[in-house]
Every structure is written in structure tokens, then in C-alpha cells.
CSV table of C-alpha atoms in Angstrom, one decimal:
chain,number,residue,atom,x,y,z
A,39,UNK,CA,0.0,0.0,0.0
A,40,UNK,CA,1.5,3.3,-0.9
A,41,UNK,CA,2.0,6.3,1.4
A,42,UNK,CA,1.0,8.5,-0.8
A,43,UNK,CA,-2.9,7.6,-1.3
A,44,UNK,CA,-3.0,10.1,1.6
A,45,UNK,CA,-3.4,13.6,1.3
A,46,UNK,CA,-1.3,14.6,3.8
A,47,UNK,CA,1.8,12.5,2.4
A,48,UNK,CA,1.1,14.0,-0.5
A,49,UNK,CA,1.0,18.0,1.2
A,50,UNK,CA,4.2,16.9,3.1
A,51,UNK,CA,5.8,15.6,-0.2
A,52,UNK,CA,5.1,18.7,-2.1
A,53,UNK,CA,6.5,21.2,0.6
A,54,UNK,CA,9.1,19.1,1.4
A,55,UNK,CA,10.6,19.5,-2.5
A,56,UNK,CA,10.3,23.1,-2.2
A,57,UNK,CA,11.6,23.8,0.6
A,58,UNK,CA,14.6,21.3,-0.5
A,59,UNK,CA,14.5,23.3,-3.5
A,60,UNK,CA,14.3,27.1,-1.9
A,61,UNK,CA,17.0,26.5,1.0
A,62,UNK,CA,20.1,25.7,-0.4
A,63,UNK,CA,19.5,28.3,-3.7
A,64,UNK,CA,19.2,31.1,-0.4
A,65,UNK,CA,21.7,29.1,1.8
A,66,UNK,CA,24.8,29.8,-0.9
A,67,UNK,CA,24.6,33.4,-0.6
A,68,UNK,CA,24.9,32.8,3.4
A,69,UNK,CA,27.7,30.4,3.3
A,70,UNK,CA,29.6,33.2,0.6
A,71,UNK,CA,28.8,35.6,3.4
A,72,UNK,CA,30.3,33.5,6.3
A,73,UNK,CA,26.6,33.3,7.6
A,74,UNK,CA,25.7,30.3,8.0
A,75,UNK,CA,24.1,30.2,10.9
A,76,UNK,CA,22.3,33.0,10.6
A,77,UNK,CA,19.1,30.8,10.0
A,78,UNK,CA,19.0,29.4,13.4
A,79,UNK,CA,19.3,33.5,15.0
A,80,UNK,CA,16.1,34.1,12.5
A,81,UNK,CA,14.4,30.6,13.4
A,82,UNK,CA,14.6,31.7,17.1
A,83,UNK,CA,13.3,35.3,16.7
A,84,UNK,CA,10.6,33.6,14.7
A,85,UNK,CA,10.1,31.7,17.7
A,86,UNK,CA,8.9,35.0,19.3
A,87,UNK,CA,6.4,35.6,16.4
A,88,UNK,CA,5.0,32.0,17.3
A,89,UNK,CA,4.4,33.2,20.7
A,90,UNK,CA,3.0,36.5,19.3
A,91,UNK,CA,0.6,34.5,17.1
A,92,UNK,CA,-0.8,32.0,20.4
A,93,UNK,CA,-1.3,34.8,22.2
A,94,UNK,CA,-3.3,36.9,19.8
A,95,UNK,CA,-4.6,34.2,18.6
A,96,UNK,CA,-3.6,34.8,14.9
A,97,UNK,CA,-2.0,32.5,12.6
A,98,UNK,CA,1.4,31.3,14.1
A,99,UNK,CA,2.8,31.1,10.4
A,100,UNK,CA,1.9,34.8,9.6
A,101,UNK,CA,3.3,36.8,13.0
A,102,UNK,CA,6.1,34.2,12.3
A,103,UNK,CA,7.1,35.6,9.2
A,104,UNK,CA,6.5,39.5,10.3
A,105,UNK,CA,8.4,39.5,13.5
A,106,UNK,CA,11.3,37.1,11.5
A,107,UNK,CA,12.1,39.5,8.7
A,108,UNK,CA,11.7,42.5,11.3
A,109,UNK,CA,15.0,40.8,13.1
A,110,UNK,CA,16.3,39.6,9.9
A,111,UNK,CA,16.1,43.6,8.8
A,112,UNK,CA,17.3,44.5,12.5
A,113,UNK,CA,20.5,42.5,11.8
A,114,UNK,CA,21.6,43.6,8.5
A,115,UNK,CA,21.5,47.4,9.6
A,116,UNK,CA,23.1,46.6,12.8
A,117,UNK,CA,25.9,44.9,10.8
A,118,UNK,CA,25.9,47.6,7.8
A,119,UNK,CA,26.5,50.6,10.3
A,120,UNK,CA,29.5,48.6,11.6
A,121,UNK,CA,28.9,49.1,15.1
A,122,UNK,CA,28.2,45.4,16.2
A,123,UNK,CA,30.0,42.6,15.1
A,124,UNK,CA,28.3,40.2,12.9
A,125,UNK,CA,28.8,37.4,15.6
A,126,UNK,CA,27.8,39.4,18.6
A,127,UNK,CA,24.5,40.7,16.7
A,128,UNK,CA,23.0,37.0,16.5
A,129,UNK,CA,24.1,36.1,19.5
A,130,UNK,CA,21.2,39.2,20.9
A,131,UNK,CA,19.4,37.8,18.4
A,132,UNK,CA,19.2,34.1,19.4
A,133,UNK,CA,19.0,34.9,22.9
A,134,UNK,CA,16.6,37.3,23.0
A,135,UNK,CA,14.3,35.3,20.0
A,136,UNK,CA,13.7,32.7,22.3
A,137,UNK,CA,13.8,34.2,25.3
A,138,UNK,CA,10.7,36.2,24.5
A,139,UNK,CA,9.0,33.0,22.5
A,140,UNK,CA,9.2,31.2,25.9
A,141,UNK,CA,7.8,34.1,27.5
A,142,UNK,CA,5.0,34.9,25.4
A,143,UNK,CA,4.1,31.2,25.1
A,144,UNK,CA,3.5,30.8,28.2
A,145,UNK,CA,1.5,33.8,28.9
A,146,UNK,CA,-0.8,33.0,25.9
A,147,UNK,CA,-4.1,30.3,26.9
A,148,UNK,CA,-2.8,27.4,25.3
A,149,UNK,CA,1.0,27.5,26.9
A,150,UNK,CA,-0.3,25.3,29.4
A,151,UNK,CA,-0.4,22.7,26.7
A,152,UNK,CA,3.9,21.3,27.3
A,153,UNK,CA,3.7,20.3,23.3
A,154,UNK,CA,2.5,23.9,21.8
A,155,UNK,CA,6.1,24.5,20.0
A,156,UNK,CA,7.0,21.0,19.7
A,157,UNK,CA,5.5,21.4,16.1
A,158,UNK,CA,7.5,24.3,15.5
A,159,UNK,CA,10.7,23.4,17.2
A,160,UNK,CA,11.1,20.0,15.3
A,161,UNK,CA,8.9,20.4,12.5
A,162,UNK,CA,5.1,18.8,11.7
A,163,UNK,CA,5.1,18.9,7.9
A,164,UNK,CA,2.4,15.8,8.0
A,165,UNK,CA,0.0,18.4,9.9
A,166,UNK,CA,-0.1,20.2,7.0
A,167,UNK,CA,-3.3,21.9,5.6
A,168,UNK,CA,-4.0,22.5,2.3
A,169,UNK,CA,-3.9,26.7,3.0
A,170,UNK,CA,-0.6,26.0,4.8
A,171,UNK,CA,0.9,24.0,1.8
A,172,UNK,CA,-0.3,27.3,-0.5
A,173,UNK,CA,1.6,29.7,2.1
A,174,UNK,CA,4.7,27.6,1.4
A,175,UNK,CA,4.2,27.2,-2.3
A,176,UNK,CA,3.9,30.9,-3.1
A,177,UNK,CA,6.2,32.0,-0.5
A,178,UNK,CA,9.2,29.1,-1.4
A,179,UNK,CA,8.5,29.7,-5.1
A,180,UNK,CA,8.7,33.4,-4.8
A,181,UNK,CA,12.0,33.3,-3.0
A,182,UNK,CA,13.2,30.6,-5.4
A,183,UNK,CA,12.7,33.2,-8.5
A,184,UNK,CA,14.6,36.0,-6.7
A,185,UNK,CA,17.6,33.3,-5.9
A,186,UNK,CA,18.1,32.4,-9.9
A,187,UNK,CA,16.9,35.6,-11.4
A,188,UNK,CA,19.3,37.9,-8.9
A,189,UNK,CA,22.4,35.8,-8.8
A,190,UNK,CA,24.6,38.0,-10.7
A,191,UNK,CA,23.9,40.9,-8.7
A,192,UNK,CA,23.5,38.9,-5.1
A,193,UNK,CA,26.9,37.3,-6.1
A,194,UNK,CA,28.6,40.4,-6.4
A,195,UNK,CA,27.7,41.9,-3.1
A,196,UNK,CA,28.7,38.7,-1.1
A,197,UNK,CA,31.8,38.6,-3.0
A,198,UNK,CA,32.8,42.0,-2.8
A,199,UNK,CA,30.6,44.8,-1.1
A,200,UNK,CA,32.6,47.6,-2.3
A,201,UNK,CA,32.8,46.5,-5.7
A,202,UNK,CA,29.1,45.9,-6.2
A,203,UNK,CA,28.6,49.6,-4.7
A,204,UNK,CA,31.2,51.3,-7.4
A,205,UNK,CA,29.1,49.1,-10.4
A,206,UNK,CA,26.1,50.5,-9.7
A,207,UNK,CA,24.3,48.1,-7.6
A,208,UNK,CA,21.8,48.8,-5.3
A,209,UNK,CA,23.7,47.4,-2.5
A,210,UNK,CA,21.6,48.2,0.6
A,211,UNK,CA,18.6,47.0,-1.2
A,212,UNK,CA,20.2,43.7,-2.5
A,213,UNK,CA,21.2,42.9,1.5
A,214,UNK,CA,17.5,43.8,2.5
A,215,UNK,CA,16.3,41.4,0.2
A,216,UNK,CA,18.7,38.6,1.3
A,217,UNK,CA,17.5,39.6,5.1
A,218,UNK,CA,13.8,39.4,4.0
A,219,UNK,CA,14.1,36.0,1.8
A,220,UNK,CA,16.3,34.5,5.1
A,221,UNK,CA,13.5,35.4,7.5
A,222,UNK,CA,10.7,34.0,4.7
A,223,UNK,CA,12.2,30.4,4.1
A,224,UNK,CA,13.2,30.1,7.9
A,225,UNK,CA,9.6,30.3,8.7
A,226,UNK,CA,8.3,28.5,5.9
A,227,UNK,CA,11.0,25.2,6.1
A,228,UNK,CA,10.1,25.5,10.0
A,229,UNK,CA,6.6,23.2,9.1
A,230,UNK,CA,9.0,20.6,7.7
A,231,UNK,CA,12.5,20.3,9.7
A,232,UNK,CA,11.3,22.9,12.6
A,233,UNK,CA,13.3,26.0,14.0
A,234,UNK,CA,16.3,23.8,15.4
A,235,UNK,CA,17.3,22.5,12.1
A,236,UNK,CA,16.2,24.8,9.8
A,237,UNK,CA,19.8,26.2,8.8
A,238,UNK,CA,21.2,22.7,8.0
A,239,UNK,CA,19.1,22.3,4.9
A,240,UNK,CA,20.0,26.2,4.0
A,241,UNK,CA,24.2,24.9,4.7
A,242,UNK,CA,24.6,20.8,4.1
A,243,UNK,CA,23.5,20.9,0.7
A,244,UNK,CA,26.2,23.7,-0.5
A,245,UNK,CA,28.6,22.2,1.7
A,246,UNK,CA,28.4,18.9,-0.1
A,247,UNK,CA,28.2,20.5,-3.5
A,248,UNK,CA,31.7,22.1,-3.0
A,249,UNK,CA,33.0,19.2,-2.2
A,250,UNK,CA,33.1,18.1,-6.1
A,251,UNK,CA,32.3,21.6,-8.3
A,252,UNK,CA,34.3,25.0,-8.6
A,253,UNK,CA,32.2,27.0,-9.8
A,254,UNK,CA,29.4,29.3,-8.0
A,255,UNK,CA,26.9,28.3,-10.5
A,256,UNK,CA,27.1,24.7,-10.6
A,257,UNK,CA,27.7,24.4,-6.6
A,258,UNK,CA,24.5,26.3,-6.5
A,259,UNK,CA,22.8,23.9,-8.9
A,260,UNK,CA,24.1,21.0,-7.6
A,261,UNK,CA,23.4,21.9,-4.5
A,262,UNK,CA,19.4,22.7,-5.3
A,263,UNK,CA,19.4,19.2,-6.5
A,264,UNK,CA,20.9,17.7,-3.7
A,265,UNK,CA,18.6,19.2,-1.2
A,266,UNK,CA,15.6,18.3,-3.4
A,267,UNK,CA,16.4,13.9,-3.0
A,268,UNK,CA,17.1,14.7,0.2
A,269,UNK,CA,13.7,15.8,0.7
A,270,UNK,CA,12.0,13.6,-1.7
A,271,UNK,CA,13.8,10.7,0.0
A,272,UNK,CA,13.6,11.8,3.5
A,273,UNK,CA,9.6,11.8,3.0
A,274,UNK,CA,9.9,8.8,2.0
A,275,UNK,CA,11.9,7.3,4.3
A,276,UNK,CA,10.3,8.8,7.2
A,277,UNK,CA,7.4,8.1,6.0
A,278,UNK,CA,8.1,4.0,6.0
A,279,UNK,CA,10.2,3.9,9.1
A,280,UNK,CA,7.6,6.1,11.2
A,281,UNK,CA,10.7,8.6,11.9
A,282,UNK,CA,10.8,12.3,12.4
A,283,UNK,CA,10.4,14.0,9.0
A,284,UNK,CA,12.3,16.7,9.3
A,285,UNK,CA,15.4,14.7,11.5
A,286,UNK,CA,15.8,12.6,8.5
A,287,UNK,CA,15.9,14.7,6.0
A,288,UNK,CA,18.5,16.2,7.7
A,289,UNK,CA,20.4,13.2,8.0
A,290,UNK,CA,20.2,12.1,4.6
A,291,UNK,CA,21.6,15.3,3.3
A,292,UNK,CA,24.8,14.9,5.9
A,293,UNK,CA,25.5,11.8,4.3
A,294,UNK,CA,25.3,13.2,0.9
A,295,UNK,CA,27.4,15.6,2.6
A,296,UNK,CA,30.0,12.9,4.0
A,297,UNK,CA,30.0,10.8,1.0
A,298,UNK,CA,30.3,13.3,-1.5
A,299,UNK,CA,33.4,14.2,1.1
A,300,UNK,CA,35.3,10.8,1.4
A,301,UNK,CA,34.6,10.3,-2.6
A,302,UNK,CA,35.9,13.8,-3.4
A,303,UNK,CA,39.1,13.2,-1.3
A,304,UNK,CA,39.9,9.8,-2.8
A,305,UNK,CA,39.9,11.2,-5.9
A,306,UNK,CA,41.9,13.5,-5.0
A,307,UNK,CA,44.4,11.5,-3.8
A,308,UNK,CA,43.8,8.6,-6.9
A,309,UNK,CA,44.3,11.5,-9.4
A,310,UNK,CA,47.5,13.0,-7.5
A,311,UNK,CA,48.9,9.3,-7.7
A,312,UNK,CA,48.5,8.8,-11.8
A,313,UNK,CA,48.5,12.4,-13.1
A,314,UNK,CA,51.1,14.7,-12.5
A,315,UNK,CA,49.9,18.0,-11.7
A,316,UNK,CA,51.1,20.6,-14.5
A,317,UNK,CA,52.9,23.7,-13.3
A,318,UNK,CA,51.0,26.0,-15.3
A,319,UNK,CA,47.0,25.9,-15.0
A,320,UNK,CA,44.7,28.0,-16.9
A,321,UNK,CA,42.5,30.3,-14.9
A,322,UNK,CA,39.3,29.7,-14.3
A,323,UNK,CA,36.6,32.0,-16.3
A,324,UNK,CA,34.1,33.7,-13.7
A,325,UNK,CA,30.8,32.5,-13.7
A,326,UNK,CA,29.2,36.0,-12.7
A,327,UNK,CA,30.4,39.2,-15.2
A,328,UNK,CA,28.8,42.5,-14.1
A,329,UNK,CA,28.4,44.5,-17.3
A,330,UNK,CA,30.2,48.3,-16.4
């Protein structure tokens, strides 16, 4: 008997590719950035938006995504004016993200009930409603578009600030929009892996990429694909071994990770053994040209 006769297999199947999909085409600008764990700061001010929503009694989802790209915009100003270093700024923000989701939790009527964050914390993509499964559609999609369509320009300004400011580019927006699209796919991959894991499917999958391209555009491709199997599969796995969703996708993409690792450096050392390496290599064309 297949899983997938269900509707909800089928919901968790759906935003479980997008999210695969939408994570690691944001997660490479992060990683170029050397903020990779920026997604966990964000998952844990969008805990506070969770708590916001329980105790209004509004959508968790929606508060979520306001109060996240709020601190995601906080961030990026704090760390464009210079005065706070990049680490110390998410360290406020992870502290006092779930600080106040605790607090407001609690205070709202249905903190009494010990599992009210579970779902958020570790992810419930099987509990997935069909307007739920829209939010993360549109809002995946939508972030997926800006990822491919920007890259030249989002490129440049993790590369080189400075230079993206003297070609023209609209630098300030560009890192608003990475702030925004951070905060966006935190809340939305928090239905499938949950706030405590979120940033590994925006990391693993480039990580694992780089470990056999060059290239910014195929480590980002590759890296799209990888996190989509990984989703695909961890659905699917999950979904015959009755195991957390979102802990196995995680898993399956770190041993894409590791394999990809261990096959990469055999090579390595296979190829080092039977081809000499030539003293003069030719340099690598760029993948991204900004037109003066």
C-alpha cells in the first residue's frame, strides 16, 4: 500500500521538495557571506512571532514571518553601520528570540499545553493543511525566482561589497532582500524540519556540492538538487520507518554531505597518484560578469 494515497503524504511531499529546493539556492549566498548560521538567530526570533501569534490568537505562520524578517532587517543594519560585530548581533538575536518566544508562550491560553512548540521546534510537515501548503508554495517559489533571477547581482555583493557599490548596484537593497528572503524560508521550512534545524538544509547541501564543483553556478545547482532527493527521500523514508520528518531529511543530506566528502578526497588522492599536476594551470573563467 503506498503512502502516498494520503493527502497529507502528499501536502508533506510537495513542501518538502520546495523547501529542498528554496533552501540551499538562499543558503549559498549565506555560506559566501560566512553566515551560516544565521538561520538558526532568525528561526529563534521567529520563535517570538510564534508566541505572538498564540497569544493573539492569529496565525502562528503569519506573526512568524513578520516579527522574522523584522529581526532579519534589524541584523543587516546593525551589521551595515558597523557598530556590532556580525557574531555578537546574533548572539542578541538568538538569545533574546527565544527568550521572548518562551515568555509569550507561556503567557498566551494554550501555553499550558507542554507540546504547543514541539511542532515548531522540530517540524510537523504531516500536519499540514492544504492553505498551509499554499503559504509555502507561493512564498518558497517566490523566494526561489529571486535566488536564480538575482544571482549576478546577489553574487557580487557577497563577493565583494565595495565593488558591487562602485558598479552600480543597489547594495543596501540587495542585502535587505537577502535579510527578507532569510527570515521568509526560515519560517516556511520551519513546518518541515522545525526552527532547530532549519539552517542545516540552507548549509549541508552547499557544503556537499563544493566538495566536487568549482564554480558558484554549478555548486549552486548541484546543491538545489541535492537538497531536493534529500527531501524527496527523507519523506519517504520517514514516511516507512515512522521517523521524524524533518530529522531525516537532515540526516540524509549529511550523508550526501559525508559521501560526496570521502569520494571527493579519494579522488583527489587517486588522481595525485596517476596524473602529475602541471605547473602552469589556466585560470578559471568567472561564472558571474557585471556589465560596467
Amino acid at each position: 500500500m503506498s503512502l502516498f494515497q494520503y493527502d497529507f503524504m502528499i501536502r508533506a511531499l510537495v513542501g518538502a521538495l520546495i523547501i529542498g529546493l528554496t533552501a540551499p539556492a538562499l543558503g549559498i549566498y549565506l555560506v559566501q557571506r560566512k553566515l551560516s548560521l544565521i538561520g538558526d538567530g532568525i528561526g529563534h526570533v521567529a520563535l517570538t512571532g510564534v508566541g505572538v501569534g498564540l497569544l493573539t490568537n492569529q496565525s502562528p505562520v503569519f506573526t512568524a514571518v513578520i516579527v522574522a524578517a523584522l529581526g532579519a532587517i534589524g541584523v543587516e543594519l546593525v551589521r551595515e553601520r558597523g557598530r556590532t560585530s556580525g557574531d555578537l548581533a546574533l548572539a542578541v538575536l538568538f538569545y533574546g528570540g527565544i527568550a521572548g518566544g518562551v515568555v509569550l508562550v507561556g503567557l498566551s491560553p494554550k501555553g499550558g499545553a507542554g507540546n504547543s512548540l514541539t511542532a515548531y521546534l522540530f517540524g510537523s510537515l504531516t500536519t499540514t493543511s492544504p492553505s498551509d501548503l499554499t503559504v509555502i508554495v507561493v512564498l518558497g517559489l517566490t523566494v526561489l525566482i529571486a535566488m536564480v533571477a538575482l544571482r549576478p547581482a546577489l553574487f557580487a555583493i557577497c563577493h565583494d561589497e565595495e565593488y558591487a557599490r562602485v558598479s552600480g548596484l543597489p547594495v543596501r537593497a540587495l542585502n535587505l532582500l537577502l535579510a527578507v528572503t532569510t527570515a521568509v524560508t526560515v519560517t516556511i521550512a520551519m513546518r518541515a524540519v522545525g526552527l532547530l534545524l532549519v539552517s542545516a538544509l540552507m548549509v549541508v547541501p552547499v557544503a556537499a556540492a563544493q566538495q566536487v564543483t568549482r564554480g558558484f553556478r554549478a555548486t549552486m545547482a548541484l546543491a538545489m538538487v541535492i537538497g531536493l532527493v534529500s527531501a524527496g527521500a527523507g519523506v519517504t523514508l520517514a514516511g516507512e520507518a515512522n521517523t521524524a520528518l524533518g530529522a531525516t531529511i537532515v540526516l540524509l543530506t549529511i550523508a550526501v554531505f559525508l559521501g560526496l566528502a570521502v569520494g571527493a578526497a579519494v579522488w583527489r588522492l587517486v588522481r595525485r597518484r596517476l596524473i602529475p599536476e602541471s605547473p602552469v594551470s589556466a585560470a578559471e573563467p568567472p561564472d558571474v560578469v557585471l556589465n560596467p
